[in-house]
Coordinates of C-alpha atoms in Angstrom, one line a residue:
X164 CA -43.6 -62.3 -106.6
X165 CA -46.7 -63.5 -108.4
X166 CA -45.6 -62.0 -111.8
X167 CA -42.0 -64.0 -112.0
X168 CA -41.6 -67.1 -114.3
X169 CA -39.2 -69.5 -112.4
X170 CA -36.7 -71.5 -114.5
X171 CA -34.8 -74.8 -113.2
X172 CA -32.7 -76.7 -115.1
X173 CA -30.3 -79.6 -114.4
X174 CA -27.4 -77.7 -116.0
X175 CA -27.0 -73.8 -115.0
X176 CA -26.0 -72.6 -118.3
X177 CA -29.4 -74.4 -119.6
X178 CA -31.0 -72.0 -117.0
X179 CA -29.3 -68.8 -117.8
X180 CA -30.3 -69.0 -121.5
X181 CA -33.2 -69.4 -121.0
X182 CA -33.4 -66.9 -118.1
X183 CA -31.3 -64.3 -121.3
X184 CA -34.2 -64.8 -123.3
X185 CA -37.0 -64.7 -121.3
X186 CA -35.6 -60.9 -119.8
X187 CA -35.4 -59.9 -123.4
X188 CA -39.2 -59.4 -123.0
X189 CA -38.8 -57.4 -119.4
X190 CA -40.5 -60.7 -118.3
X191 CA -39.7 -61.4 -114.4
X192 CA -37.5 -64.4 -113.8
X193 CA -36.1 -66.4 -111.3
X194 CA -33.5 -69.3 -111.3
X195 CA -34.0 -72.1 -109.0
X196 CA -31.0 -73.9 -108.5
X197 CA -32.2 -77.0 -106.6
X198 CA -35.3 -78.9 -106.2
X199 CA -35.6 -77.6 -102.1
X200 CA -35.4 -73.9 -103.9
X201 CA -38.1 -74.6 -106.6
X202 CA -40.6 -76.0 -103.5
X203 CA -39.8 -72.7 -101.4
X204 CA -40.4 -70.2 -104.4
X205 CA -43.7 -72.0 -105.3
X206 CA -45.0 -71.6 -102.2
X207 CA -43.6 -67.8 -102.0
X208 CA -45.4 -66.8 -105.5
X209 CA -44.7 -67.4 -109.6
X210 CA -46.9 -67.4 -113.0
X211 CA -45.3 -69.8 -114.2
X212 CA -42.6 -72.9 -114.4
X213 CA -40.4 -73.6 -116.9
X214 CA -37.8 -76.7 -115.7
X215 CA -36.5 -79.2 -118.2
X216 CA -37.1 -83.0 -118.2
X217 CA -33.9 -84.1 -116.8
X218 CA -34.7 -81.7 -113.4
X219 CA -37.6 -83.2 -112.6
X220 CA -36.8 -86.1 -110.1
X221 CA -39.3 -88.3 -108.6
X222 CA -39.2 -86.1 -105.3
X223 CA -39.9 -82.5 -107.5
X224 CA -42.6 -85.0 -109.5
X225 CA -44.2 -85.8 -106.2
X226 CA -44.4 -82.1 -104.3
X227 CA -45.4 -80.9 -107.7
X228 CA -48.5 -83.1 -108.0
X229 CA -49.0 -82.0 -104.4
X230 CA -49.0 -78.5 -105.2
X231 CA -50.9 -78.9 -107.9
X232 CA -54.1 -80.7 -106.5
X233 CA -54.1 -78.4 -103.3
X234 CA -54.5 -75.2 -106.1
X235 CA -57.6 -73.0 -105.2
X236 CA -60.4 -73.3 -107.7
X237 CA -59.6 -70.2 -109.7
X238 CA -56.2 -71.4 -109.9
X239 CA -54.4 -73.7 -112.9
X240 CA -50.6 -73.2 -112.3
X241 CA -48.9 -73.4 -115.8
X242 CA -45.4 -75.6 -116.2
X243 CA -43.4 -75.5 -119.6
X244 CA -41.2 -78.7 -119.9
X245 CA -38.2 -78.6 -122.0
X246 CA -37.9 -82.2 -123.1
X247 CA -35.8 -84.5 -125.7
X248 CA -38.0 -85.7 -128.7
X249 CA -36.2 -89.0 -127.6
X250 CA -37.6 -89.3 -123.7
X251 CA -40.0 -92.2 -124.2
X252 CA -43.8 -91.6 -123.6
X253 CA -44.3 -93.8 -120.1
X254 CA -42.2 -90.3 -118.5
X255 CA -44.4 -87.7 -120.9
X256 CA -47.7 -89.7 -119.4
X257 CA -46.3 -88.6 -116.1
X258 CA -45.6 -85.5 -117.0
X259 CA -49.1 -84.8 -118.4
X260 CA -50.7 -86.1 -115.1
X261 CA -49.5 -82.7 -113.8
X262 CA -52.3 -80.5 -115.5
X263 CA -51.5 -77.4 -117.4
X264 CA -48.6 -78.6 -119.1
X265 CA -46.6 -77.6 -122.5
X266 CA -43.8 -79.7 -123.7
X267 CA -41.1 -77.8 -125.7
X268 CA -39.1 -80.1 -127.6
X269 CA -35.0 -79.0 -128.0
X270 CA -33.5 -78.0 -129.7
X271 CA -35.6 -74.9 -129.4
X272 CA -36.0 -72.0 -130.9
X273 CA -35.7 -69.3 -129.0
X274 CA -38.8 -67.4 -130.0
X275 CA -40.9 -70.5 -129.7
X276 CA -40.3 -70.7 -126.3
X277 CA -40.5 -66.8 -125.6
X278 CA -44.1 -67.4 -127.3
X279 CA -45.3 -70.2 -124.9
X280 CA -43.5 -68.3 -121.8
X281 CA -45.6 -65.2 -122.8
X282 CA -49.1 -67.1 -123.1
X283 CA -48.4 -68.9 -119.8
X284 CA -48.1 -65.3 -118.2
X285 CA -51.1 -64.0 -120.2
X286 CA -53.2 -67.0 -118.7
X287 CA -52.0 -67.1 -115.1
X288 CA -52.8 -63.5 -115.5
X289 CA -56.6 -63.9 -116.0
X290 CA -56.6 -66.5 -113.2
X291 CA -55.4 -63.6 -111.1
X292 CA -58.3 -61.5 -112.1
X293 CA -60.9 -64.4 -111.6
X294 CA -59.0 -64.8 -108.2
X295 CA -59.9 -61.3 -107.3
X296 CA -63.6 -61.4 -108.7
X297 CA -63.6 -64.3 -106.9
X298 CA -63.6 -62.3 -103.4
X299 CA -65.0 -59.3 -104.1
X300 CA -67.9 -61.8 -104.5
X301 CA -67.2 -63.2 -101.3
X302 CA -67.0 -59.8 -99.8
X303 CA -70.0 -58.3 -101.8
X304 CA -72.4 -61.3 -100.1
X305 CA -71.3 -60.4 -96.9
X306 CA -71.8 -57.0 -97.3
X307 CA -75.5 -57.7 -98.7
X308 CA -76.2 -59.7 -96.1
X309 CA -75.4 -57.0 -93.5
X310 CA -77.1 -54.1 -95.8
X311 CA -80.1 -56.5 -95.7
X312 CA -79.9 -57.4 -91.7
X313 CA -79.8 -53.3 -91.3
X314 CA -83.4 -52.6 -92.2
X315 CA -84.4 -55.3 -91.2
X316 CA -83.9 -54.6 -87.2
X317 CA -86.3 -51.8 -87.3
X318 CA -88.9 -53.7 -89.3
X319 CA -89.0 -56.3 -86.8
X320 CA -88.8 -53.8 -83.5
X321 CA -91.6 -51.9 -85.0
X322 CA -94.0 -55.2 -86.0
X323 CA -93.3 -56.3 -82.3
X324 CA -94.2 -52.7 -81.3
X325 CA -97.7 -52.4 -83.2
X326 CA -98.6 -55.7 -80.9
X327 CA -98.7 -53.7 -77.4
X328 CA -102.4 -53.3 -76.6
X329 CA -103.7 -49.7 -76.1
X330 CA -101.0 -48.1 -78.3
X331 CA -101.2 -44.3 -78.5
X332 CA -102.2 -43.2 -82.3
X333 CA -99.1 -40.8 -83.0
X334 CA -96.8 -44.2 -81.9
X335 CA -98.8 -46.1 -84.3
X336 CA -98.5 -43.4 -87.0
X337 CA -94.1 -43.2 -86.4
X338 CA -94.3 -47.0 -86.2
X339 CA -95.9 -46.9 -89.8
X340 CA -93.5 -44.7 -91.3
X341 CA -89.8 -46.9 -89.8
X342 CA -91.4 -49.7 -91.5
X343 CA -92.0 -47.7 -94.8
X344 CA -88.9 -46.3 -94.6
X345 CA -86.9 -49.1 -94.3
X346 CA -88.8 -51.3 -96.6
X347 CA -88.0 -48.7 -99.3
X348 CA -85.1 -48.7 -98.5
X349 CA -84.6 -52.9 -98.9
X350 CA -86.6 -52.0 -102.1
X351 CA -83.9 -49.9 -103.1
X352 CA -81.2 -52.3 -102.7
X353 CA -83.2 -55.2 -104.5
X354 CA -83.6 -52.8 -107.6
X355 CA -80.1 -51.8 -107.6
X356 CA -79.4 -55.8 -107.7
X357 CA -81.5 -56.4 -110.7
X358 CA -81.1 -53.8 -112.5
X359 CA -77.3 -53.9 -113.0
X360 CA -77.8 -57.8 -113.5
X361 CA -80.5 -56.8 -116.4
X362 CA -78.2 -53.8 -117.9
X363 CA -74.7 -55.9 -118.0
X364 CA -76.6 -58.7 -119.7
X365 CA -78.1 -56.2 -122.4
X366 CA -81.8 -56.7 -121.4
X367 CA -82.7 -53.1 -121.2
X368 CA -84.3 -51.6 -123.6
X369 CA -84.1 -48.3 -123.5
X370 CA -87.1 -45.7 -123.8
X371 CA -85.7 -43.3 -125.9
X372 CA -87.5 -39.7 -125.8
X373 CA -85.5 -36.6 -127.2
X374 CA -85.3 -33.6 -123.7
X375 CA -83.8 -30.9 -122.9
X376 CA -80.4 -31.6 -120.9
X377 CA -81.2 -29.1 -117.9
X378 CA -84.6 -30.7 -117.1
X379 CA -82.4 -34.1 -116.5
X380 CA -79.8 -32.3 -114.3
X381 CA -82.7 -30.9 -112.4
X382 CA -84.2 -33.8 -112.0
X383 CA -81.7 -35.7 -110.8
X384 CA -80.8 -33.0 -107.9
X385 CA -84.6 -33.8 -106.9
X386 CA -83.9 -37.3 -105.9
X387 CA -81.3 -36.7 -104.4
X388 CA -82.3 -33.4 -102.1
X389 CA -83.6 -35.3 -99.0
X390 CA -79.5 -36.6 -98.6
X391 CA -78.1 -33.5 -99.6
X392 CA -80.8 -31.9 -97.3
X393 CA -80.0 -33.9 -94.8
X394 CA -76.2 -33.5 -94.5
X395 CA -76.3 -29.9 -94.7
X396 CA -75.2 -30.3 -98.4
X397 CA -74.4 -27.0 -100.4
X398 CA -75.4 -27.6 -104.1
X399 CA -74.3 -25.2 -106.8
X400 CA -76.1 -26.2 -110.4
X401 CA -74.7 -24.6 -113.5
X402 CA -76.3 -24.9 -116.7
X403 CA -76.7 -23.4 -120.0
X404 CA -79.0 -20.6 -120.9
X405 CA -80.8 -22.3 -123.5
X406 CA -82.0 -25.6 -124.3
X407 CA -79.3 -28.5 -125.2
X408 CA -81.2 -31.4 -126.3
X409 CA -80.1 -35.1 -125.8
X410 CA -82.1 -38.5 -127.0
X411 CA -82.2 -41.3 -124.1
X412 CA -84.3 -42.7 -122.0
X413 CA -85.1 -40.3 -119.3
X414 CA -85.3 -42.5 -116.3
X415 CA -81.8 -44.3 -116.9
X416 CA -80.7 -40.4 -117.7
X417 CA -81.9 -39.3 -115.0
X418 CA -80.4 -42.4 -112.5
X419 CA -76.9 -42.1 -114.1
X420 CA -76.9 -38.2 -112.7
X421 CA -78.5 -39.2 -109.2
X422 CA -76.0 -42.4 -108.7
X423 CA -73.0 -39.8 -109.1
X424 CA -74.2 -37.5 -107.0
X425 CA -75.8 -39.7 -104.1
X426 CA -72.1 -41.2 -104.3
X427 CA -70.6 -37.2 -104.0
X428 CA -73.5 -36.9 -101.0
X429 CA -72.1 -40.0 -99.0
X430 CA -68.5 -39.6 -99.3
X431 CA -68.5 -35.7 -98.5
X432 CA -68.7 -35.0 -94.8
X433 CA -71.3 -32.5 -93.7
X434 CA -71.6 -29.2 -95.0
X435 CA -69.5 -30.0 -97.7
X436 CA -69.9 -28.9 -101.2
X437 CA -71.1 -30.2 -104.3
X438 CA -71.4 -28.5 -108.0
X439 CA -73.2 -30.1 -111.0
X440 CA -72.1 -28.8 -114.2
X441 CA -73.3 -28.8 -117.7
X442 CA -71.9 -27.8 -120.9
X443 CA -71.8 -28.2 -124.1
X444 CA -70.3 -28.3 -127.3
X445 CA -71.2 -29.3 -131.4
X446 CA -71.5 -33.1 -130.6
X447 CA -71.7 -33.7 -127.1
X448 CA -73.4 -32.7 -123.9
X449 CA -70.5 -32.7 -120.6
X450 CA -71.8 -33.6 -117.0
X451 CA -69.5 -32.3 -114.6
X452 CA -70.1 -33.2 -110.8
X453 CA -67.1 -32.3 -108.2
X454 CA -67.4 -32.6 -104.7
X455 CA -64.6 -31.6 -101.6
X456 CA -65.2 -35.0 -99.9
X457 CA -63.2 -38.0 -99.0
X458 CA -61.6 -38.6 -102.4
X459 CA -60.3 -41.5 -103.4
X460 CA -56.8 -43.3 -103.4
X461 CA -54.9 -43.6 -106.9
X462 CA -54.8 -47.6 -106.5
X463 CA -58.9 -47.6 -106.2
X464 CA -59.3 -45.0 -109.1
X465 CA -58.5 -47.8 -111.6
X466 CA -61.3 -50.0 -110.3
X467 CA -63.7 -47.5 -109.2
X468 CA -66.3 -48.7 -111.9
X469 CA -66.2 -52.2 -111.5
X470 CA -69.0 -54.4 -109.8
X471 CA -68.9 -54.3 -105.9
X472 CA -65.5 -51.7 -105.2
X473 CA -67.4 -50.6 -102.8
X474 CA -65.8 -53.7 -101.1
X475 CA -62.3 -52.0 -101.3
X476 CA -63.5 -48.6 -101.3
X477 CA -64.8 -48.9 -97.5
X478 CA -64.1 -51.9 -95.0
X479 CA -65.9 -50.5 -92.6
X480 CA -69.0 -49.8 -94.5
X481 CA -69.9 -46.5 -92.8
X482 CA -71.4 -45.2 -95.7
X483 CA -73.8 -48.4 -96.7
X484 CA -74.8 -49.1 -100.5
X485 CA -73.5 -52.6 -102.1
X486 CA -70.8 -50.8 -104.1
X487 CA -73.2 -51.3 -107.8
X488 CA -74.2 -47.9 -108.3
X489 CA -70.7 -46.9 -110.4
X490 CA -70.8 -50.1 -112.5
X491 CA -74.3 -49.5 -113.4
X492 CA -73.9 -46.0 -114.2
X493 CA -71.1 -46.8 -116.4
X494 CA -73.0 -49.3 -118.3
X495 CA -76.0 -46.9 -118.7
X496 CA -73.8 -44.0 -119.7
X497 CA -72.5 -46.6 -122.2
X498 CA -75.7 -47.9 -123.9
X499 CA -76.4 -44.0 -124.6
X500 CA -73.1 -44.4 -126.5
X501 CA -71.6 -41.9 -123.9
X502 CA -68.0 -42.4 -121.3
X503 CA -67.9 -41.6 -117.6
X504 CA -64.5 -41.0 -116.1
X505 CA -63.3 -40.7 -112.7
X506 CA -60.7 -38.3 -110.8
X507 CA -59.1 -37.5 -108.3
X508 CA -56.2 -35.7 -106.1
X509 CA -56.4 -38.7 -103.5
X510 CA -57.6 -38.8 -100.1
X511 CA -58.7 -35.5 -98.2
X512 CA -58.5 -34.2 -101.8
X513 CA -62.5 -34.7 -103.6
X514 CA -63.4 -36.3 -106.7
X515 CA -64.8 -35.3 -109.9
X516 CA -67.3 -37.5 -112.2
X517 CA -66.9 -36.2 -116.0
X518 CA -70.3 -37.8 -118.2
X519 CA -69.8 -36.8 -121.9
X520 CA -72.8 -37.9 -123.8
X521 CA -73.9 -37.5 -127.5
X522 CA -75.7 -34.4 -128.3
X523 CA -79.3 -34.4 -130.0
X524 CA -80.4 -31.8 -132.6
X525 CA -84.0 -32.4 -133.0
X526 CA -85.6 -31.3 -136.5
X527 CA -89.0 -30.1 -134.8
X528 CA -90.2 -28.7 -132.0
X529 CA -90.3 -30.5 -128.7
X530 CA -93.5 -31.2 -126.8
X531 CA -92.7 -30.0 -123.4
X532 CA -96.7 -30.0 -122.6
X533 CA -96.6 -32.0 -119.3
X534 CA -98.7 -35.5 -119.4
X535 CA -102.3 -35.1 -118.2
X536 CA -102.3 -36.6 -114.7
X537 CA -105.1 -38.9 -114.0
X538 CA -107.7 -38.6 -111.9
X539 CA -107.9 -39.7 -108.2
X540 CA -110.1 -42.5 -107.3
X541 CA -113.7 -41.4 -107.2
X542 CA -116.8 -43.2 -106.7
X543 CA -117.5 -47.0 -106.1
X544 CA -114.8 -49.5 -107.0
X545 CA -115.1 -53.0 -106.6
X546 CA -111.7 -54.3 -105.9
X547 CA -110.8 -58.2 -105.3
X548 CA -107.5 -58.5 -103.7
X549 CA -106.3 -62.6 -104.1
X550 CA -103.1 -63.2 -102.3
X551 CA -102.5 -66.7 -100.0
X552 CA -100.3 -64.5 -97.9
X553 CA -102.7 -63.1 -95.3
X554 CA -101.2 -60.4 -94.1
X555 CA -99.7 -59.5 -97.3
X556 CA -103.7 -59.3 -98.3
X557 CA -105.0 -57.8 -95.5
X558 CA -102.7 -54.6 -95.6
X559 CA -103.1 -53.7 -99.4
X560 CA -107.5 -54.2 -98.8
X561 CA -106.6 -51.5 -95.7
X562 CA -105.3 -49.3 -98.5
X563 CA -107.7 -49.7 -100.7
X564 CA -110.7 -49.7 -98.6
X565 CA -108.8 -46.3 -97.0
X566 CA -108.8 -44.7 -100.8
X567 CA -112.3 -45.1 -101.1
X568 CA -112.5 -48.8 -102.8
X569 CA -115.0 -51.3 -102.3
X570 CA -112.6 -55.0 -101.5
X571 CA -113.3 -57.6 -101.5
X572 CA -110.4 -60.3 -99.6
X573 CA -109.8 -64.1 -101.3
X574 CA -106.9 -66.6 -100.8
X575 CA -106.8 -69.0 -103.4
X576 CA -108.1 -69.7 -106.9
X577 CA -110.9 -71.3 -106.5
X578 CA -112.3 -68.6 -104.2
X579 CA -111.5 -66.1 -106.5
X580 CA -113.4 -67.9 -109.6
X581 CA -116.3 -68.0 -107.1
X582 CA -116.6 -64.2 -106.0
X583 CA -116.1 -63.2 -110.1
X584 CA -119.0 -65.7 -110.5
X585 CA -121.9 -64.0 -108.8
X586 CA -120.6 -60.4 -107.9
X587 CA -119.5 -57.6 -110.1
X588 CA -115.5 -56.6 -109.9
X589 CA -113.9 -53.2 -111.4
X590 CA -110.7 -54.8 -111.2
X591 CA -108.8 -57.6 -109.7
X592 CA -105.5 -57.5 -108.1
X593 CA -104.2 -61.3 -108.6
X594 CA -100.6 -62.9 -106.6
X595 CA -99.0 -65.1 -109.3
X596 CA -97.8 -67.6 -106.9
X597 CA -101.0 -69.0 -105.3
X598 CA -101.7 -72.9 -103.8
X599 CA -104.3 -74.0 -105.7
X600 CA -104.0 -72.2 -108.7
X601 CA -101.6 -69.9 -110.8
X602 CA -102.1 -66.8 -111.2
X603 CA -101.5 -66.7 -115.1
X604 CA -103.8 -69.6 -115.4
X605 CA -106.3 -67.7 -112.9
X606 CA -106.5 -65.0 -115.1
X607 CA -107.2 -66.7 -118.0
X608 CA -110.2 -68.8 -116.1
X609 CA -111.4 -65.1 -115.4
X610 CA -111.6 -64.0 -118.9
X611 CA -113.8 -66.8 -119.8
X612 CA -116.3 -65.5 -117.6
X613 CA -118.5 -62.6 -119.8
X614 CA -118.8 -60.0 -116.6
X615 CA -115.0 -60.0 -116.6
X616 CA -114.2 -58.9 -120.5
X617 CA -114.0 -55.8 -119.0
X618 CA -112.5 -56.2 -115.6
X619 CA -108.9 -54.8 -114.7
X620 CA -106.5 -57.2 -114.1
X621 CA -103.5 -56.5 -112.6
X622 CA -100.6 -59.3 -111.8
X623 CA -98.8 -58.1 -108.2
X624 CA -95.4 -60.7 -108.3
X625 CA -91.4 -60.6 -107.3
X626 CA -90.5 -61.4 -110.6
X627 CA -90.8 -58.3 -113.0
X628 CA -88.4 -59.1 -115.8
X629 CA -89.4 -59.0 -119.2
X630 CA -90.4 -62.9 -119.8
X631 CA -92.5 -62.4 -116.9
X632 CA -94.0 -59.2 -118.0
X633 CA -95.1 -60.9 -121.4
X634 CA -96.2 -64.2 -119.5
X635 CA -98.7 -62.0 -117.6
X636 CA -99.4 -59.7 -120.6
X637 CA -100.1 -63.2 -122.8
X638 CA -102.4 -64.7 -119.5
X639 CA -104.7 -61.8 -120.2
X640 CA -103.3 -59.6 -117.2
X641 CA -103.8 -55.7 -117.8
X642 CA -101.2 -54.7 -115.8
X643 CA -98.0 -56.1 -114.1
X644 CA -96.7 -54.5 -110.8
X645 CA -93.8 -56.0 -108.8
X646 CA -93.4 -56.6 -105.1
X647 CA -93.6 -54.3 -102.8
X648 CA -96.2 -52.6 -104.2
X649 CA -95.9 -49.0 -105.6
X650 CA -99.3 -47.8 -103.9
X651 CA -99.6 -44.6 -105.6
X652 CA -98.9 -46.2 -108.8
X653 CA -101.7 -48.6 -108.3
X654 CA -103.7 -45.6 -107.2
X655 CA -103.4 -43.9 -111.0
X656 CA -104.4 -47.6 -112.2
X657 CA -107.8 -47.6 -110.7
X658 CA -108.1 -43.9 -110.8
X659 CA -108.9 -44.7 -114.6
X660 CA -111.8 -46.5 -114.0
X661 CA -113.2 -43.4 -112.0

């Protein structure tokens, strides 16, 4: 009903000409043959209104201006008037009060008016499509805020928990893992956010390194073994014999492979079975990952790589995720100049993910020497931890001090500036956001100081895009780590000063 053009016109013959022409194009039409019927059918459905000048009486004038300023925001309901070049302008001022108007003068061509019937449809069209983006919005925020409220729960059972006096060590130690569970798992959901906000902006640069194919396919399977593991997954991998090479960036790789198959994991019930694929042929490397699961309906097949499907995908959200991890695999796939494509048989029936990406022949030998690993923290480290949030200070010393590190605790600027003065620091972990004092502008009073030429300075901050990473970098930072912190990653920082 939403794809018919209505026609009304004072005379019925005006009405079925123009109704002849318009169904010429296969356009949907629909004659109105009093003002009462025009009201009803509005309110029923239509792309657009075409009604000549002499139909519209002051009563169809009125509901119409009615109509028209109750519209939903995404809406602008298109009218086409056919008018006289002789009505006089008071009544085309009135007419033009109505908003998304076209006045066709008659006589008329009849391709003239099959033209402006055409771009009426087109538009109301894309109104459609902003309608729908419009609520899978809606529906995405309500779904993030119950993904968010999930991990959440336990967080806040186990921090009541760790408060009960005389608590047995082994509770303590499961207590310590929910939260670090969870808050990975919040972690998770924040990066997914970003990162397809960063990718379908074109921030990301990629990394590009030329590797062989399998080492990606095997790579992926790692991240995603504690799911498969976990639903009693079987996993068939079939590769090539011999090395394929491809040029990319091998984390994004490597995350296009795992998204597909975490997806195949969540949608297959348990014990179900999963094969990754790879071939190959003179110009491009094929990623084939099938799985007997759920499947997925014909209408959702079209949409399945859009932002937040998930929202239609799964009402009842028994399988969690924010619906992102498709979109951003197809943009990824995409900036490697590669095409992802989706199938299936329909519900009950399993899915299959295709990824065709460009092969790489490399013109010398590839270094497949592993990086050398660095060294574990040894020795005496002074560390000074600045963070206003106290808890947020005290937890990351705890670490430290557990690793072997000398730390050294501070909650503003000015503290911080005081401690550098008279004490010798290895390296200084500095929040950006501090009361007195920012951080950027704290580091850069610490370089002034001679003993801290020297001194490691890393920035610990929520914001880790790539204005902030230069901001810090320009400050005189070291290093910039986001929020939460990746401990073991911090751990190879001050392992180098070993």
């Amino acid at each position: 009903m939403e794809s018919r053009i209505l026609i009304f016109a004072q005379i019925g013959k005006d009405a079925r000409l123009v109704d002849q022409l318009l169904q010429r194009t296969k356009m949907e039409t629909f004659i109105c043959r009093s003002d009462l019927e025009v009201l009803t059918e509005l309110r029923v459905g239509a792309a657009a209104l075409i009604v000549s000048d002499e139909a519209l009486s002051a009563y169809l004038l009125k509901f119409l201006n009615q109509f028209l300023s109750n519209q939903p925001a995404w809406s602008d309901f298109p009218i086409l008037i056919l008018t006289k070049r002789e009505v006089e302008s008071r009544h085309t001022s009135n007419f033009f009060q109505l908003g998304n108007i076209t006045l066709l003068e008659r006589p008329l061509q009849g391709l003239t008016l099959i033209s402006a019937a055409m771009s009426a449809f087109r538009g109301r069209q894309r109104q459609y499509a902003m309608r729908d983006v419009d609520r899978r919005k809606d529906e995405f925020l309500a779904m993030l805020a119950h993904e968010l409220r999930n991990p959440l729960a336990p967080i806040s059972a186990a921090s009541d928990l760790l408060n009960f006096p005389n608590l047995a060590p082994e509770r303590i130690k499961r207590t310590s893992e929910i939260i670090s569970r969870q808050v990975k798992h919040m972690t998770g959901l924040i990066d997914d956010l970003l990162d397809v906000s960063r990718v379908s902006r074109g921030l990301v640069t990629l990394k590009e390194e030329v590797l062989d194919a399998r080492h990606i396919a095997t790579d992926a399977i790692e991240q995603v073994r504690p799911l498969l593991e976990a639903r009693h997954h079987h996993l068939t991998l079939q590769t090539t014999s011999v090395p394929v090479y491809i040029k990319g960036d091998p984390k994004r790789l490597i995350q296009i492979l795992s998204n597909v198959l975490n997806n195949a994991a969540k949608y297959t019930l348990e014990s179900g079975e999963i094969t990754l694929s790879m071939n190959s042929d003179a110009d491009s490397i094929i990623f084939v990952i099938r799985d007997n699961g759920i499947g997925i309906e014909p209408k959702t097949i079209n949409s399945i790589f859009d932002m937040f499907a998930q929202a239609e995908r799964s009402s009842d959200r028994t399988q969690g995720g924010l619906g992102i991890g498709l979109a951003l695999v197809q943009n990824l796939v995409q900036l490697h100049g590669g095409t992802v494509t989706a199938n299936s048989d329909g519900l009950g029936h399993g899915s299959k993910f295709t990824i065709t990406l460009p092969r790489f022949y490399p013109v010398s030998t590839i270094n497949n020497e592993p990086a050398l690993k660095l060294k574990p923290v040894t020795g005496n480290i002074n560390v000074l931890v600045v963070d206003d949030n106290e808890d947020a200070a005290s937890t990351l010393g705890m670490f430290l001090e557990l690793s072997g590190c000398s730390v050294k605790i501070v909650h503003s600027g000015k503290a911080a500036l005081d401690v550098a003065k008279t004490e010798s620091l290895d390296a200084c972990l500095l929040d950006i956001g501090l009361p007195d004092m920012d951080g950027t502008q704290l580091a850069k009073n610490l370089r002034r100081l001679p003993t801290m030429a020297n001194t490691m300075l890393v920035a610990i901050t929520g914001y880790g895009q790539d204005i902030d990473r230069q901001r810090s970098s320009e400050a005189g930072f070291d290093h910039h780590m986001v929020k939460p912190v990746d401990m073991d990653a911090l751990m190879r920082l001050l392992g180098q000063l070993s």
